[in-house]
Short mmCIF file of C-alpha atoms in Angstrom, two decimals:
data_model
loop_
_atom_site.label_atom_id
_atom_site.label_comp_id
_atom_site.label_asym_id
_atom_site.label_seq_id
_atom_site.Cartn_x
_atom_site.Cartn_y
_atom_site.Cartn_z
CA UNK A 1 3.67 -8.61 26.14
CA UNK A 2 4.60 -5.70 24.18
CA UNK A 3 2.43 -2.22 24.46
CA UNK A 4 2.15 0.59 21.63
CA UNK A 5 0.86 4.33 22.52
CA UNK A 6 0.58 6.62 19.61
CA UNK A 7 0.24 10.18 20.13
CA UNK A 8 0.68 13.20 18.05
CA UNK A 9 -2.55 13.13 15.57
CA UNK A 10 -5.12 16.00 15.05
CA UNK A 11 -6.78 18.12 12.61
CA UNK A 12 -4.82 20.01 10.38
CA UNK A 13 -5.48 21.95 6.92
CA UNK A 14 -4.11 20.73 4.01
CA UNK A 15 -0.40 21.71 3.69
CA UNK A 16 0.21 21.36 7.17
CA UNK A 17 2.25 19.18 9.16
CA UNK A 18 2.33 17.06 12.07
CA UNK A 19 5.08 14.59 13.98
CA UNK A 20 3.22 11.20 15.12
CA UNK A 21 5.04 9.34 18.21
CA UNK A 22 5.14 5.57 19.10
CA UNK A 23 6.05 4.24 22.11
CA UNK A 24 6.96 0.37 23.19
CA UNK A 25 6.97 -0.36 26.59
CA UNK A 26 6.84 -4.15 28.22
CA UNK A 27 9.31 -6.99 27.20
CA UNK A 28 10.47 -5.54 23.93
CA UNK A 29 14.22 -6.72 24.45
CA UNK A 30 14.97 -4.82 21.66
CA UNK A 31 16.20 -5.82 17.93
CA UNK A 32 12.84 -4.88 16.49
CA UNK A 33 11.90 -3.26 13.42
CA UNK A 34 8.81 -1.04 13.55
CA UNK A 35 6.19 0.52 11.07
CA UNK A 36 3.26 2.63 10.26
CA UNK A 37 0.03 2.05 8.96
CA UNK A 38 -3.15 3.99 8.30
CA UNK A 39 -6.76 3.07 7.53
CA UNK A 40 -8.60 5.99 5.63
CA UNK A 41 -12.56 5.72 6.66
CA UNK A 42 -14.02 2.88 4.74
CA UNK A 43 -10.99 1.55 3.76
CA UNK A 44 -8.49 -1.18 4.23
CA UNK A 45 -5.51 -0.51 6.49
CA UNK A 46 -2.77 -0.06 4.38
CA UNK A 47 1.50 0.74 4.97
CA UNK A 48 3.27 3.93 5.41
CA UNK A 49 6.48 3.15 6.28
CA UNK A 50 8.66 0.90 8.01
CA UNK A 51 12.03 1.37 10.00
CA UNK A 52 14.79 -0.79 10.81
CA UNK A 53 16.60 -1.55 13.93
CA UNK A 54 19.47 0.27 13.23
CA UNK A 55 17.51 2.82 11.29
CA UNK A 56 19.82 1.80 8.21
CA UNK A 57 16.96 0.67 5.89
CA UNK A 58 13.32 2.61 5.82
CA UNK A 59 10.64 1.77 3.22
CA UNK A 60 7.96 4.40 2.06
CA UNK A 61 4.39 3.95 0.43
CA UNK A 62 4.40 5.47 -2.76
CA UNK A 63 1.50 7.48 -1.56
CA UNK A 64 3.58 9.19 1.15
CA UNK A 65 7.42 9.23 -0.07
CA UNK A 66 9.12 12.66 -0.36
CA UNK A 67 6.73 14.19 2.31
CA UNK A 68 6.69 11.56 5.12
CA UNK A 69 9.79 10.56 7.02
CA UNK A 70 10.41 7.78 9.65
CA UNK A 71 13.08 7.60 12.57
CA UNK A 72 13.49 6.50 15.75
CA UNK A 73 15.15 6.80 19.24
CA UNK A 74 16.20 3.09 20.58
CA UNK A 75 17.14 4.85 24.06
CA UNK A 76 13.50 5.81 24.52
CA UNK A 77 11.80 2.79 22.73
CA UNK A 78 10.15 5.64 20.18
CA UNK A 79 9.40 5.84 16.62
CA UNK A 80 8.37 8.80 14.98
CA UNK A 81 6.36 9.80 11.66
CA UNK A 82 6.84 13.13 10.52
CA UNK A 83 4.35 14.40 8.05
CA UNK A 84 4.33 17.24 5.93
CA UNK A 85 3.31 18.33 3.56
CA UNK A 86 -0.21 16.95 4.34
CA UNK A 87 -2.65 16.13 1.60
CA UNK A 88 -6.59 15.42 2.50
CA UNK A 89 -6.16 12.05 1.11
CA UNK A 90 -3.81 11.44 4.19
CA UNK A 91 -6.71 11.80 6.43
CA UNK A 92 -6.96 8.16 8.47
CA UNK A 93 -6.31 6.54 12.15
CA UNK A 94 -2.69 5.71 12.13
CA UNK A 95 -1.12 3.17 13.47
CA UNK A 96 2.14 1.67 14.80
CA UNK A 97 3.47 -1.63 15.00
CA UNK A 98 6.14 -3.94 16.12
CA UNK A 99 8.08 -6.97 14.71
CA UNK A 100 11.48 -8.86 15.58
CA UNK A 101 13.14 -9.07 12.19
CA UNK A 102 13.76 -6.86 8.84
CA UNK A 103 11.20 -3.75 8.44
CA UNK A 104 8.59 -5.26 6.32
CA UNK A 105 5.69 -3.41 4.56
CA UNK A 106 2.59 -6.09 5.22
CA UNK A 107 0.47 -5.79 8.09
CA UNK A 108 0.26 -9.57 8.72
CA UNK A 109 3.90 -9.83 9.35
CA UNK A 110 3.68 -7.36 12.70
CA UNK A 111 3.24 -8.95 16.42
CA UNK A 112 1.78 -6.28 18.07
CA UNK A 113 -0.09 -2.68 17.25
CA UNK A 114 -1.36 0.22 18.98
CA UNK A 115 -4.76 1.74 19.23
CA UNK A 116 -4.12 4.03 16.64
CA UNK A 117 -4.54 8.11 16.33
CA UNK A 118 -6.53 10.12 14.26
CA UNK A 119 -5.31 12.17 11.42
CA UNK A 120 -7.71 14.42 9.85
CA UNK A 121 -6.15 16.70 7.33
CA UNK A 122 -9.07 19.76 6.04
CA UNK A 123 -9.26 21.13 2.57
#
Protein backbone atom coordinates (compact mmCIF):
# COMPACT_ATOMS: atom_id res chain seq x y z
CA UNK A 1 0.00 0.00 0.00
CA UNK A 2 1.08 3.29 -1.09
CA UNK A 3 -0.14 6.65 0.93
CA UNK A 4 -0.44 10.33 -0.61
CA UNK A 5 -0.63 13.60 1.77
CA UNK A 6 -1.06 16.83 -0.02
CA UNK A 7 -0.47 19.95 1.71
CA UNK A 8 0.14 23.44 0.69
CA UNK A 9 -3.51 24.70 -0.62
CA UNK A 10 -5.42 27.86 0.60
CA UNK A 11 -7.09 30.93 -0.41
CA UNK A 12 -5.33 33.25 -2.37
CA UNK A 13 -6.33 36.40 -4.66
CA UNK A 14 -5.97 36.20 -8.08
CA UNK A 15 -2.31 36.75 -9.14
CA UNK A 16 -1.01 35.06 -6.31
CA UNK A 17 0.90 32.06 -5.83
CA UNK A 18 1.18 29.01 -3.93
CA UNK A 19 3.68 25.69 -3.83
CA UNK A 20 1.43 22.38 -3.35
CA UNK A 21 3.45 19.29 -1.71
CA UNK A 22 2.91 15.48 -2.17
CA UNK A 23 4.17 13.02 -0.16
CA UNK A 24 4.43 8.94 -0.71
CA UNK A 25 5.06 7.01 2.11
CA UNK A 26 4.47 2.93 2.38
CA UNK A 27 5.95 0.39 -0.19
CA UNK A 28 6.62 2.80 -3.00
CA UNK A 29 10.03 1.06 -4.02
CA UNK A 30 10.51 3.74 -6.13
CA UNK A 31 10.60 4.07 -10.18
CA UNK A 32 7.29 5.89 -10.17
CA UNK A 33 6.05 8.63 -12.12
CA UNK A 34 3.64 11.01 -10.37
CA UNK A 35 0.93 13.70 -11.32
CA UNK A 36 -1.56 16.31 -10.50
CA UNK A 37 -5.05 16.65 -10.91
CA UNK A 38 -7.78 19.08 -9.94
CA UNK A 39 -11.59 18.97 -9.86
CA UNK A 40 -13.12 22.59 -10.07
CA UNK A 41 -16.70 22.46 -8.06
CA UNK A 42 -19.16 20.74 -10.28
CA UNK A 43 -16.80 19.50 -12.49
CA UNK A 44 -14.93 16.51 -13.69
CA UNK A 45 -11.43 15.92 -12.32
CA UNK A 46 -9.23 16.77 -14.87
CA UNK A 47 -4.87 16.76 -15.35
CA UNK A 48 -2.39 19.31 -14.45
CA UNK A 49 0.68 17.86 -14.86
CA UNK A 50 2.65 14.88 -14.68
CA UNK A 51 6.41 14.15 -13.73
CA UNK A 52 8.73 11.52 -14.53
CA UNK A 53 10.99 9.43 -12.50
CA UNK A 54 13.95 11.01 -13.39
CA UNK A 55 12.21 14.32 -13.73
CA UNK A 56 13.46 14.25 -17.51
CA UNK A 57 9.97 14.43 -19.11
CA UNK A 58 6.94 16.69 -17.47
CA UNK A 59 3.61 17.22 -19.28
CA UNK A 60 1.38 20.40 -18.68
CA UNK A 61 -2.47 21.04 -19.24
CA UNK A 62 -2.86 23.62 -21.62
CA UNK A 63 -4.88 25.39 -19.04
CA UNK A 64 -1.91 25.69 -16.66
CA UNK A 65 1.45 25.70 -18.88
CA UNK A 66 3.76 28.76 -18.53
CA UNK A 67 2.45 29.47 -14.92
CA UNK A 68 2.48 26.00 -13.24
CA UNK A 69 5.63 24.00 -12.78
CA UNK A 70 6.21 20.37 -11.50
CA UNK A 71 9.38 18.79 -9.71
CA UNK A 72 10.26 16.55 -7.34
CA UNK A 73 12.70 15.32 -4.59
CA UNK A 74 13.18 11.27 -4.90
CA UNK A 75 15.27 11.48 -1.48
CA UNK A 76 12.14 12.64 0.31
CA UNK A 77 9.45 10.74 -1.77
CA UNK A 78 7.93 14.52 -2.65
CA UNK A 79 6.43 16.13 -5.56
CA UNK A 80 5.74 19.58 -5.77
CA UNK A 81 3.29 21.98 -7.84
CA UNK A 82 4.22 25.42 -7.93
CA UNK A 83 1.57 27.82 -9.00
CA UNK A 84 1.69 31.22 -9.98
CA UNK A 85 0.42 33.23 -11.45
CA UNK A 86 -3.04 32.12 -10.16
CA UNK A 87 -6.17 32.68 -12.17
CA UNK A 88 -9.85 32.18 -10.43
CA UNK A 89 -10.51 29.55 -12.89
CA UNK A 90 -7.71 27.54 -11.01
CA UNK A 91 -9.86 27.41 -8.03
CA UNK A 92 -10.43 23.32 -7.30
CA UNK A 93 -9.32 20.39 -4.71
CA UNK A 94 -6.09 19.18 -6.07
CA UNK A 95 -4.85 16.15 -6.14
CA UNK A 96 -1.78 13.87 -6.40
CA UNK A 97 -1.21 10.60 -7.69
CA UNK A 98 1.07 7.72 -8.22
CA UNK A 99 1.90 5.22 -11.04
CA UNK A 100 4.90 2.73 -11.88
CA UNK A 101 5.65 3.59 -15.48
CA UNK A 102 5.95 6.80 -17.96
CA UNK A 103 4.12 10.13 -16.55
CA UNK A 104 0.83 9.86 -18.17
CA UNK A 105 -1.92 12.57 -18.31
CA UNK A 106 -5.29 10.25 -17.66
CA UNK A 107 -6.58 9.71 -14.36
CA UNK A 108 -7.47 6.04 -14.96
CA UNK A 109 -3.93 5.10 -15.55
CA UNK A 110 -2.82 6.15 -11.67
CA UNK A 111 -2.73 3.36 -8.71
CA UNK A 112 -3.14 5.38 -5.94
CA UNK A 113 -4.30 9.23 -4.96
CA UNK A 114 -4.46 11.41 -2.08
CA UNK A 115 -7.28 13.15 -0.36
CA UNK A 116 -6.77 16.14 -2.13
CA UNK A 117 -6.33 20.05 -0.96
CA UNK A 118 -8.25 22.92 -1.60
CA UNK A 119 -7.29 25.71 -3.84
CA UNK A 120 -9.44 28.66 -3.81
CA UNK A 121 -8.03 31.51 -5.80
CA UNK A 122 -10.41 35.16 -5.10
CA UNK A 123 -11.09 37.74 -7.72
Amino acid sequence: QVQLVESGGGLVQAGGSLRLSCTASGRTFGGYSMGWFRQPPGKEREFVAAISWSSSRTSYADSVKGRFTISRANAKNTVYLQMNPLKPDDTAVYYCAIRWGAAAGTANEYTYWGQGTQVTVSS
